[in-house]
Amino acid sequence: MPDRLEPRRVVAPEPPAGQQAAFGRPASVPGSFSGDRPRPPARPVPPPPPEAVLRAFGPPAPGHRGLQEPPSGRPGRRRTATGPWWKADARSDPWRDPYAPAGLGAPAVYPEVPAEQTGPVVVDDKGRKRLRLRDVSVRLSALALLAVLLVGAVGGGVGWFLTRSTPESPLLSPGTTLSQVDPGITREPGSISAIAEEVIPAVVSIEVRVGEAGATGSGVVIDGDEGYIVTNNHVVSGADDVEGAEIRAVFSDGSGSAARIVGRDPASDLAVIKVEKPGLVTASLGTSDSVVVGDPVVAVGSPLGLAGTVTSGIVSALDRPVRLAGEGSDTNAVISAVQTDAPINPGNSGGALVDASGALVGINTAIASLGGAGTTGGSIGLGFAIPIDTVRDVAEQLISTGSAVHSSLGVNARSVTDGTRDGALVLNVEPGSAADEAGIRERDVIIAVDGERVGSSEELVVAVDRHAPGEEVTVEIVRGGSSRELRATLDAA
C-alpha cells in the first residue's frame, strides 16, 4: 500500500528585484506609503446655512439627526424589528426609514458603442437594438419580392380559372314565375281604407269648360235616384248662363255624364247640379252636432285633377269664420267652417269631408295659404269645409226653388278692437233694413247678437245667418262709450 502524501507548504517565490524596487515597501518606511507623499488639497468647507434655514430644516436638538419631529411634537410610532418590512439595514435604506442618511450611487454606465456598425441590426448609445433597413441583405430583399410575385401569380391564376370554368348564364329566362306571399290582411271597420271604399263611389270629378278655358273640381252625390250632386258655387259659376259652356261629371268607374246647374248660392258658396244617370251611389249625410275637435276625418276629391284621391287628418277647429271670395266667380260668402288638417288642394273644392263612420260632415271649400284663406296655392295643413247642416239646408232650398234665402241685418261693417274688447264697426246702414228699424246707427260697434259674442265682421255675418229670416234677435252695441241692447227683426236676403 503506497504511503499517503504528506501536505507540503508551498512558499511563494521572491519577487524580482525590479518589482520590489517599483512596488515594494522601502525599508525605512514603517507604513504602507511614504510620509512625504503629496496629499490632495483639502475640501473647502461650505459656509454655515442661514439661521432661518437651520430653524426650518435643522435637527430639533443637538445630538439629533435626520428630519424634525412633526409640528405637534408627537413623533409617529417607529416600527420594530418584528415588522414584516423592517430589516436590519433599514437605517441605510431611505425608502424605509425617513431618519436614514441619504446617499448617492454611481452613475449609469452604458457599454461603449463602436463608431461603425455593420449589419441590419445596430445598437444605439443607450444599448437599444435597432433595425437599419439600408443594410438588409440583397438576398433577403430578393426573397421577399419573389414571395410577393408568387402570391400574385397564384391569385391571378385561380381567378382566371374560376371565371373561365363558370359558364355565363343566359340573359333571358322564359317562363319565369316570381314567388309571392298571401298574408291575411285584416282591415277593421272604420279604417281609412274601409271609409275610402265606401265614400269614393259617391264622389265625382267635375269638369267645366267655357270656350278654350277649363277647370276641375269635385262633387258629392246627395240624391242618387234623381241625380243631384252638391258642389261649390265657385266651381260651376263660370259656366252658368254662358253659351257653349259645358259641365261634365266623371264617376269613380270612369264613366261620365253631362250635368246641368240646378241652383247656386254665392252667399254660402254652394251649388247643386243634376245628371241624367240612374243608380248613383249616394253619400250618407251626418250632422254637425256630432262633430267635435279632434275627430278623425277623411277628405275625398279630385285635387289637381287626380280623381279618387283620399287624404286623412283630424278636425282641428269648429265654427271658424272664414270669408270666401272665389276668383272668377260671384262667390262672396262668410261661413262658419269646419277646420281640418287633412291635406286639401285645388280641385278638392266641392269634395267630401267624412267622419270615421263614413258619414258626410262637410263640403271642402277652401284652404289657407300664406296670402290668406282661398282656393289657390297648396295645402299647408289648414283646410276649411262647409258644415253639413248648412249644406243640407241650402241644398234642399236649391233643389226646391233654385235659390236659397239667408237672414240679413242690413249693415256693412269691419272688424275693430279697443285693446280690451273686439267688435264689428258699423260703416253704413241700409235704409229700411232690420238694423235701420232697430235704431242701429253708423259708428256703432256691435259686440253681441242674441247673447253670442261678436268679435269681427265675419263673426257678425255668421251670428246673423244662424237665425231664420223674420226672427227677432237682441243686438248689443257700444255707442258713446256705453253699451245698450236693441231688438231687430231679421230680413230675408
Coordinates of C-alpha atoms in Angstrom, one line a residue:
M1 CA 0.0 0.0 0.0
P2 CA 1.6 3.3 -1.0
D3 CA 2.4 5.9 1.6
R4 CA -0.1 8.8 1.9
L5 CA 1.2 12.0 0.6
E6 CA 2.1 14.5 3.3
P7 CA 0.8 18.0 2.7
R8 CA 3.6 20.3 1.6
R9 CA 3.7 24.0 2.2
V10 CA 4.2 26.0 -0.9
V11 CA 6.3 29.1 -0.5
A12 CA 5.8 31.9 -3.0
P13 CA 9.0 32.8 -4.8
E14 CA 10.6 36.1 -4.0
P15 CA 9.6 38.8 -6.5
P16 CA 12.3 40.0 -8.8
A17 CA 14.4 43.0 -7.7
G18 CA 12.7 45.3 -10.3
Q19 CA 9.3 44.7 -8.9
Q20 CA 10.5 45.1 -5.3
A21 CA 12.0 48.5 -6.3
A22 CA 8.8 49.6 -8.0
F23 CA 6.1 48.3 -5.7
G24 CA 7.9 47.1 -2.5
R25 CA 7.8 49.0 0.8
P26 CA 11.0 51.0 1.5
A27 CA 13.0 49.6 4.4
S28 CA 13.0 53.0 6.1
V29 CA 9.2 53.4 6.0
P30 CA 7.1 51.7 8.7
G31 CA 3.7 52.2 6.9
S32 CA 2.3 51.4 3.5
F33 CA 3.2 54.7 1.9
S34 CA 5.9 57.3 2.3
G35 CA 5.2 60.1 4.6
D36 CA 6.4 62.7 2.1
R37 CA 3.7 61.5 -0.4
P38 CA 1.8 64.5 -1.7
R39 CA -1.7 64.8 -0.3
P40 CA -4.8 66.1 -2.1
P41 CA -6.0 69.6 -1.3
A42 CA -8.4 69.9 1.5
R43 CA -12.1 70.0 0.5
P44 CA -13.5 73.6 1.0
V45 CA -15.7 73.9 4.0
P46 CA -19.1 75.4 3.0
P47 CA -20.3 78.4 5.0
P48 CA -22.9 77.7 7.6
P49 CA -26.5 77.9 6.5
P50 CA -28.7 80.9 7.4
E51 CA -30.4 80.8 10.8
A52 CA -33.9 80.7 9.2
V53 CA -32.9 77.6 7.2
L54 CA -31.5 75.9 10.3
R55 CA -34.7 76.6 12.2
A56 CA -36.8 75.2 9.4
F57 CA -34.7 72.2 8.3
G58 CA -32.1 71.6 11.0
P59 CA -32.2 68.9 13.7
P60 CA -34.6 69.6 16.5
A61 CA -31.8 69.5 19.2
P62 CA -28.1 68.9 19.5
G63 CA -27.2 65.3 19.1
H64 CA -30.2 64.5 16.8
R65 CA -30.0 64.0 13.1
G66 CA -32.4 63.4 10.2
L67 CA -35.8 65.1 9.8
Q68 CA -37.5 67.2 12.5
E69 CA -40.4 65.9 14.5
P70 CA -44.0 66.8 13.4
P71 CA -45.3 70.2 14.5
S72 CA -47.4 68.6 17.1
G73 CA -44.2 67.3 18.8
R74 CA -45.5 63.7 18.8
P75 CA -43.5 61.5 16.5
G76 CA -45.2 58.6 14.9
R77 CA -44.6 55.1 16.2
R78 CA -41.4 53.6 14.8
R79 CA -41.6 50.1 13.6
T80 CA -39.8 47.5 15.5
A81 CA -37.6 44.7 14.1
T82 CA -40.6 42.3 14.3
G83 CA -42.3 44.2 11.5
P84 CA -42.5 42.3 8.1
W85 CA -40.8 45.2 6.2
W86 CA -38.4 46.3 8.9
K87 CA -34.9 44.8 8.4
A88 CA -31.5 45.3 9.9
D89 CA -30.5 47.5 7.0
A90 CA -33.4 49.9 7.5
R91 CA -31.2 52.7 8.8
S92 CA -29.3 52.8 5.5
D93 CA -32.5 52.5 3.3
P94 CA -34.1 55.9 2.8
W95 CA -37.4 54.3 1.4
R96 CA -38.0 52.6 4.8
D97 CA -36.6 54.9 7.4
P98 CA -37.0 58.6 7.0
Y99 CA -34.2 59.2 9.5
A100 CA -31.7 57.2 7.4
P101 CA -28.9 59.4 5.9
A102 CA -29.2 60.0 2.1
G103 CA -26.6 58.6 -0.2
L104 CA -25.9 58.8 -4.0
G105 CA -24.9 55.8 -6.1
A106 CA -22.7 55.5 -9.0
P107 CA -23.9 57.0 -12.4
A108 CA -25.3 54.8 -15.1
V109 CA -22.7 53.1 -17.3
Y110 CA -23.5 52.3 -20.9
P111 CA -21.5 50.0 -23.0
E112 CA -19.2 51.7 -25.4
V113 CA -20.7 51.8 -28.9
P114 CA -18.4 51.3 -31.8
A115 CA -18.2 54.2 -34.2
E116 CA -19.0 52.0 -37.2
Q117 CA -21.5 49.2 -37.0
T118 CA -22.3 46.8 -39.8
G119 CA -25.3 44.7 -40.4
P120 CA -29.1 45.4 -40.3
V121 CA -29.2 45.2 -36.5
V122 CA -27.3 48.0 -34.7
V123 CA -27.0 49.2 -31.1
D124 CA -27.6 52.8 -30.2
D125 CA -25.8 54.8 -27.5
K126 CA -28.2 53.6 -24.8
G127 CA -27.8 49.9 -25.6
R128 CA -31.0 49.5 -27.5
K129 CA -31.2 47.4 -30.7
R130 CA -32.4 49.0 -33.9
L131 CA -33.1 47.6 -37.4
R132 CA -31.4 49.5 -40.2
L133 CA -33.2 48.8 -43.5
R134 CA -30.5 50.1 -45.7
D135 CA -28.2 47.2 -44.5
V136 CA -30.8 44.5 -45.2
S137 CA -29.1 42.0 -47.5
V138 CA -29.8 41.8 -51.1
R139 CA -30.7 38.2 -50.8
L140 CA -33.4 38.9 -48.2
S141 CA -34.9 41.6 -50.4
A142 CA -35.0 39.5 -53.4
L143 CA -36.6 36.7 -51.4
A144 CA -39.4 39.0 -50.2
L145 CA -40.0 40.3 -53.7
L146 CA -40.1 36.8 -55.1
A147 CA -42.7 35.8 -52.5
V148 CA -45.0 38.7 -53.4
L149 CA -44.8 37.9 -57.1
L150 CA -45.6 34.3 -56.4
V151 CA -48.6 35.1 -54.3
G152 CA -49.9 37.5 -57.0
A153 CA -49.4 34.9 -59.8
V154 CA -51.2 32.2 -57.8
G155 CA -54.2 34.5 -57.0
G156 CA -54.5 35.7 -60.6
G157 CA -54.3 32.1 -61.9
V158 CA -57.0 30.9 -59.6
G159 CA -59.3 33.9 -60.5
W160 CA -58.8 33.2 -64.2
F161 CA -59.6 29.6 -63.8
L162 CA -62.8 30.2 -61.8
T163 CA -64.1 32.7 -64.3
R164 CA -63.2 30.5 -67.2
S165 CA -64.7 27.4 -65.8
T166 CA -68.1 29.1 -64.8
P167 CA -70.4 29.2 -67.7
E168 CA -72.2 32.5 -68.4
S169 CA -76.0 32.3 -67.6
P170 CA -78.5 33.2 -70.3
L171 CA -79.8 36.8 -70.4
L172 CA -83.5 35.7 -70.8
S173 CA -85.3 33.0 -68.9
P174 CA -88.7 32.3 -70.5
G175 CA -91.5 31.1 -68.2
T176 CA -90.1 32.7 -65.0
T177 CA -92.6 32.9 -62.2
L178 CA -91.7 35.1 -59.1
S179 CA -92.7 33.9 -55.7
Q180 CA -95.4 35.7 -53.7
V181 CA -96.9 35.7 -50.3
D182 CA -100.5 36.0 -49.4
P183 CA -100.7 37.4 -45.9
G184 CA -104.0 37.6 -44.2
I185 CA -104.6 41.3 -44.2
T186 CA -107.4 42.4 -41.9
R187 CA -108.9 45.8 -42.4
E188 CA -111.1 46.7 -39.4
P189 CA -114.3 48.6 -39.8
G190 CA -113.7 52.3 -39.5
S191 CA -110.2 52.1 -41.1
I192 CA -109.3 54.7 -43.7
S193 CA -109.3 52.0 -46.4
A194 CA -112.8 50.9 -45.4
I195 CA -114.1 54.5 -45.4
A196 CA -112.5 55.2 -48.8
E197 CA -114.1 52.1 -50.2
E198 CA -117.5 53.3 -49.1
V199 CA -117.2 57.0 -50.0
I200 CA -115.2 57.1 -53.2
P201 CA -118.2 55.8 -55.4
A202 CA -120.3 58.8 -54.1
V203 CA -117.7 61.4 -55.0
V204 CA -117.4 62.7 -58.6
S205 CA -115.0 64.8 -60.5
I206 CA -116.5 67.9 -62.2
E207 CA -115.1 69.2 -65.4
V208 CA -116.1 72.7 -66.5
R209 CA -115.3 74.0 -70.0
V210 CA -116.0 77.5 -71.2
G211 CA -114.7 78.1 -74.7
E212 CA -111.0 77.2 -74.6
A213 CA -110.7 77.6 -70.8
G214 CA -111.4 74.8 -68.4
A215 CA -111.4 74.0 -64.7
T216 CA -111.9 71.0 -62.4
G217 CA -113.4 70.4 -59.1
S218 CA -115.3 67.8 -57.0
G219 CA -118.8 67.0 -56.1
V220 CA -120.8 64.6 -53.8
V221 CA -123.9 62.7 -54.8
I222 CA -126.7 63.6 -52.3
D223 CA -129.6 62.0 -54.2
G224 CA -128.7 59.1 -56.4
D225 CA -132.2 58.4 -57.6
E226 CA -132.7 61.9 -59.0
G227 CA -129.0 62.5 -59.9
Y228 CA -128.4 65.6 -57.6
I229 CA -124.8 66.4 -56.8
V230 CA -123.7 69.2 -54.5
T231 CA -120.5 71.1 -55.1
N232 CA -119.1 74.6 -54.6
N233 CA -120.6 77.7 -56.3
H234 CA -117.1 78.8 -57.4
V235 CA -116.6 75.5 -59.3
V236 CA -119.6 75.9 -61.7
S237 CA -120.5 79.6 -61.5
G238 CA -118.3 80.4 -64.6
A239 CA -120.5 78.1 -66.8
D240 CA -123.9 79.5 -65.7
D241 CA -125.9 81.2 -68.4
V242 CA -122.8 81.1 -70.7
E243 CA -123.4 80.0 -74.3
G244 CA -121.3 76.9 -75.2
A245 CA -120.3 76.2 -71.6
E246 CA -120.2 72.5 -70.7
I247 CA -120.3 70.8 -67.3
R248 CA -119.4 67.1 -67.1
A249 CA -119.5 64.8 -64.0
V250 CA -117.0 61.9 -64.1
F251 CA -117.7 59.0 -61.7
S252 CA -115.4 56.6 -59.9
D253 CA -115.9 53.9 -62.5
G254 CA -114.6 56.2 -65.2
S255 CA -118.0 56.9 -66.9
G256 CA -119.1 60.5 -67.4
S257 CA -122.3 62.4 -67.9
A258 CA -123.3 65.9 -68.8
A259 CA -124.6 68.0 -65.9
R260 CA -126.9 71.0 -65.6
I261 CA -126.9 73.6 -62.9
V262 CA -130.0 73.3 -60.6
G263 CA -129.2 76.3 -58.4
R264 CA -126.3 78.4 -57.0
D265 CA -125.9 80.2 -53.7
P266 CA -123.0 82.7 -53.7
A267 CA -123.7 83.6 -50.1
S268 CA -122.7 80.1 -48.9
D269 CA -120.5 79.0 -51.9
L270 CA -122.8 76.1 -52.6
A271 CA -124.4 74.8 -55.8
V272 CA -126.4 71.8 -56.9
I273 CA -126.0 70.2 -60.4
K274 CA -128.0 67.3 -61.9
V275 CA -127.0 64.4 -64.1
E276 CA -129.3 62.0 -66.0
K277 CA -127.7 58.8 -64.7
P278 CA -129.8 56.4 -62.6
G279 CA -128.5 54.2 -59.8
L280 CA -125.8 56.5 -58.4
V281 CA -124.3 55.7 -55.0
T282 CA -125.5 58.3 -52.5
A283 CA -123.4 59.7 -49.7
S284 CA -124.6 59.2 -46.1
L285 CA -125.2 62.6 -44.5
G286 CA -124.2 63.2 -40.9
T287 CA -124.9 66.1 -38.5
S288 CA -122.8 69.0 -37.4
D289 CA -123.6 68.4 -33.8
S290 CA -121.8 65.0 -33.9
V291 CA -118.5 66.6 -34.8
V292 CA -116.0 67.6 -32.1
V293 CA -112.5 68.9 -32.3
G294 CA -110.0 66.0 -32.6
D295 CA -112.3 63.7 -34.5
P296 CA -110.6 61.8 -37.3
V297 CA -111.8 62.8 -40.8
V298 CA -111.1 61.8 -44.4
A299 CA -111.2 64.1 -47.4
V300 CA -112.1 62.6 -50.8
G301 CA -112.0 64.5 -54.1
S302 CA -110.0 65.3 -57.2
P303 CA -107.1 67.6 -56.2
L304 CA -105.1 68.9 -59.1
G305 CA -107.4 66.8 -61.4
L306 CA -106.4 63.5 -59.7
A307 CA -109.7 61.7 -59.2
G308 CA -110.4 59.5 -56.2
T309 CA -107.7 61.0 -54.0
V310 CA -108.0 60.2 -50.3
T311 CA -106.3 62.2 -47.5
S312 CA -106.8 62.0 -43.8
G313 CA -106.5 64.2 -40.7
I314 CA -108.5 65.5 -37.8
V315 CA -111.0 68.2 -37.0
S316 CA -108.6 71.0 -35.8
A317 CA -111.3 73.6 -35.0
L318 CA -115.1 74.3 -35.3
D319 CA -117.1 77.4 -36.0
R320 CA -114.2 79.1 -37.7
P321 CA -115.4 82.3 -39.5
V322 CA -113.9 82.2 -43.0
R323 CA -114.6 84.7 -45.7
L324 CA -114.7 83.2 -49.2
A325 CA -114.3 85.1 -52.5
G326 CA -113.8 82.8 -55.4
E327 CA -111.6 84.1 -58.1
G328 CA -113.5 84.4 -61.4
S329 CA -116.9 83.7 -59.7
D330 CA -119.6 85.7 -57.9
T331 CA -118.9 83.9 -54.5
N332 CA -119.0 86.4 -51.6
A333 CA -119.6 84.3 -48.5
V334 CA -118.7 84.0 -44.9
I335 CA -119.0 80.5 -43.5
S336 CA -118.7 79.0 -40.0
A337 CA -116.3 76.4 -41.2
V338 CA -115.1 73.0 -40.0
Q339 CA -111.3 73.4 -39.9
T340 CA -109.2 70.3 -40.7
D341 CA -105.5 69.4 -41.2
A342 CA -106.4 66.8 -43.8
P343 CA -104.4 67.9 -46.9
I344 CA -106.7 69.8 -49.3
N345 CA -105.5 71.2 -52.6
P346 CA -107.1 73.0 -55.5
G347 CA -109.5 70.6 -57.1
N348 CA -110.8 69.3 -53.7
S349 CA -113.4 72.1 -53.8
G350 CA -116.8 70.6 -53.6
G351 CA -115.5 67.2 -52.4
A352 CA -116.4 65.2 -49.3
L353 CA -115.2 65.5 -45.7
V354 CA -116.4 62.4 -43.9
D355 CA -116.1 61.2 -40.3
A356 CA -114.9 57.8 -39.1
S357 CA -118.2 56.2 -39.9
G358 CA -118.1 57.4 -43.5
A359 CA -120.9 60.0 -42.9
L360 CA -120.6 63.3 -44.8
V361 CA -119.8 66.1 -42.2
G362 CA -118.7 68.9 -44.6
I363 CA -118.1 70.0 -48.2
N364 CA -114.4 71.0 -48.7
T365 CA -114.3 74.6 -50.0
A366 CA -111.1 76.5 -49.2
I367 CA -107.6 76.2 -47.9
A368 CA -105.4 78.6 -46.0
S369 CA -102.3 79.9 -47.8
L370 CA -99.6 82.3 -46.8
G371 CA -101.7 85.0 -48.5
G372 CA -104.9 84.1 -46.6
A373 CA -107.8 81.7 -47.0
G374 CA -108.7 80.9 -50.6
T375 CA -108.6 78.2 -53.2
T376 CA -105.1 78.9 -54.6
G377 CA -101.8 77.5 -53.5
G378 CA -101.1 74.2 -51.9
S379 CA -102.0 72.6 -48.6
I380 CA -100.2 73.9 -45.5
G381 CA -102.3 71.8 -43.1
L382 CA -105.3 74.2 -42.8
G383 CA -108.4 73.4 -44.8
F384 CA -112.0 74.5 -44.4
A385 CA -115.3 72.8 -45.1
I386 CA -118.9 74.0 -45.1
P387 CA -120.7 72.2 -42.2
I388 CA -123.2 69.5 -43.3
D389 CA -126.2 71.2 -41.6
T390 CA -125.6 74.3 -43.8
V391 CA -125.1 72.1 -46.8
R392 CA -128.3 70.2 -46.2
D393 CA -130.4 73.4 -45.6
V394 CA -129.1 75.2 -48.7
A395 CA -129.2 72.1 -51.0
E396 CA -132.8 71.5 -50.1
Q397 CA -133.7 75.1 -50.9
L398 CA -131.8 74.9 -54.2
I399 CA -133.4 71.7 -55.3
S400 CA -136.9 73.0 -54.3
T401 CA -136.8 76.6 -55.6
G402 CA -133.4 77.0 -57.4
S403 CA -132.3 79.6 -54.8
A404 CA -131.5 79.9 -51.1
V405 CA -132.7 82.5 -48.6
H406 CA -130.5 83.9 -45.8
S407 CA -131.1 86.3 -42.9
S408 CA -129.8 89.8 -43.1
L409 CA -129.3 92.6 -40.6
G410 CA -128.7 95.2 -43.2
V411 CA -125.4 96.7 -42.3
N412 CA -121.9 96.9 -43.7
A413 CA -119.2 96.5 -41.0
R414 CA -115.5 96.0 -40.4
S415 CA -113.6 94.4 -37.6
V416 CA -112.3 96.7 -34.8
T417 CA -110.8 96.5 -31.3
D418 CA -110.1 98.9 -28.5
G419 CA -107.4 96.7 -27.0
T420 CA -109.8 95.1 -24.4
R421 CA -112.9 94.2 -26.5
D422 CA -113.4 93.3 -30.1
G423 CA -116.4 94.0 -32.3
A424 CA -117.9 94.9 -35.7
L425 CA -117.9 98.7 -36.5
V426 CA -121.0 99.7 -38.5
L427 CA -119.9 101.6 -41.6
N428 CA -123.3 102.2 -43.1
V429 CA -126.9 101.1 -42.5
E430 CA -129.3 100.2 -45.4
P431 CA -132.4 102.3 -45.3
G432 CA -135.5 100.3 -44.3
S433 CA -133.4 97.3 -43.2
A434 CA -133.7 95.4 -39.9
A435 CA -130.8 97.5 -38.4
D436 CA -132.4 100.8 -39.5
E437 CA -135.7 99.8 -37.9
A438 CA -134.0 98.7 -34.7
G439 CA -132.2 102.1 -34.4
I440 CA -128.6 101.0 -35.2
R441 CA -126.5 103.9 -36.5
E442 CA -123.3 104.4 -38.3
R443 CA -120.2 104.2 -36.0
D444 CA -122.0 101.9 -33.6
V445 CA -119.9 98.8 -32.6
I446 CA -121.9 95.5 -32.5
I447 CA -120.4 93.2 -29.8
A448 CA -123.2 90.5 -29.5
V449 CA -126.2 89.0 -31.3
D450 CA -128.7 87.2 -29.1
G451 CA -126.1 86.7 -26.4
E452 CA -123.4 85.4 -28.8
R453 CA -120.2 87.3 -28.7
V454 CA -119.2 89.1 -31.9
G455 CA -115.5 89.9 -32.3
S456 CA -115.3 90.7 -36.0
S457 CA -117.3 91.5 -39.1
E458 CA -117.1 87.8 -40.2
E459 CA -118.5 86.7 -36.8
L460 CA -121.4 89.1 -37.2
V461 CA -122.4 87.6 -40.5
V462 CA -122.2 84.1 -39.1
A463 CA -124.2 85.0 -36.0
V464 CA -127.0 86.6 -38.0
D465 CA -127.0 83.7 -40.5
R466 CA -127.7 81.2 -37.7
H467 CA -131.2 82.7 -37.3
A468 CA -134.1 82.4 -39.8
P469 CA -135.5 85.4 -41.7
G470 CA -138.2 87.1 -39.7
E471 CA -136.8 86.0 -36.3
E472 CA -136.3 88.8 -33.7
V473 CA -132.9 89.0 -32.1
T474 CA -131.2 91.1 -29.5
V475 CA -128.3 93.2 -30.8
E476 CA -125.8 94.6 -28.2
I477 CA -124.0 97.7 -29.3
V478 CA -121.5 100.2 -27.9
R479 CA -122.2 103.8 -28.6
G480 CA -120.5 106.8 -27.0
G481 CA -118.5 104.6 -24.6
S482 CA -121.6 102.8 -23.2
S483 CA -123.3 99.6 -24.3
R484 CA -127.0 99.1 -24.9
E485 CA -129.3 96.4 -26.3
L486 CA -131.6 96.8 -29.3
R487 CA -134.3 94.5 -30.8
A488 CA -134.2 93.7 -34.5
T489 CA -136.3 91.6 -36.8
L490 CA -134.1 90.0 -39.4
D491 CA -134.8 90.4 -43.1
A492 CA -134.6 87.8 -45.8
A493 CA -131.7 88.2 -48.3

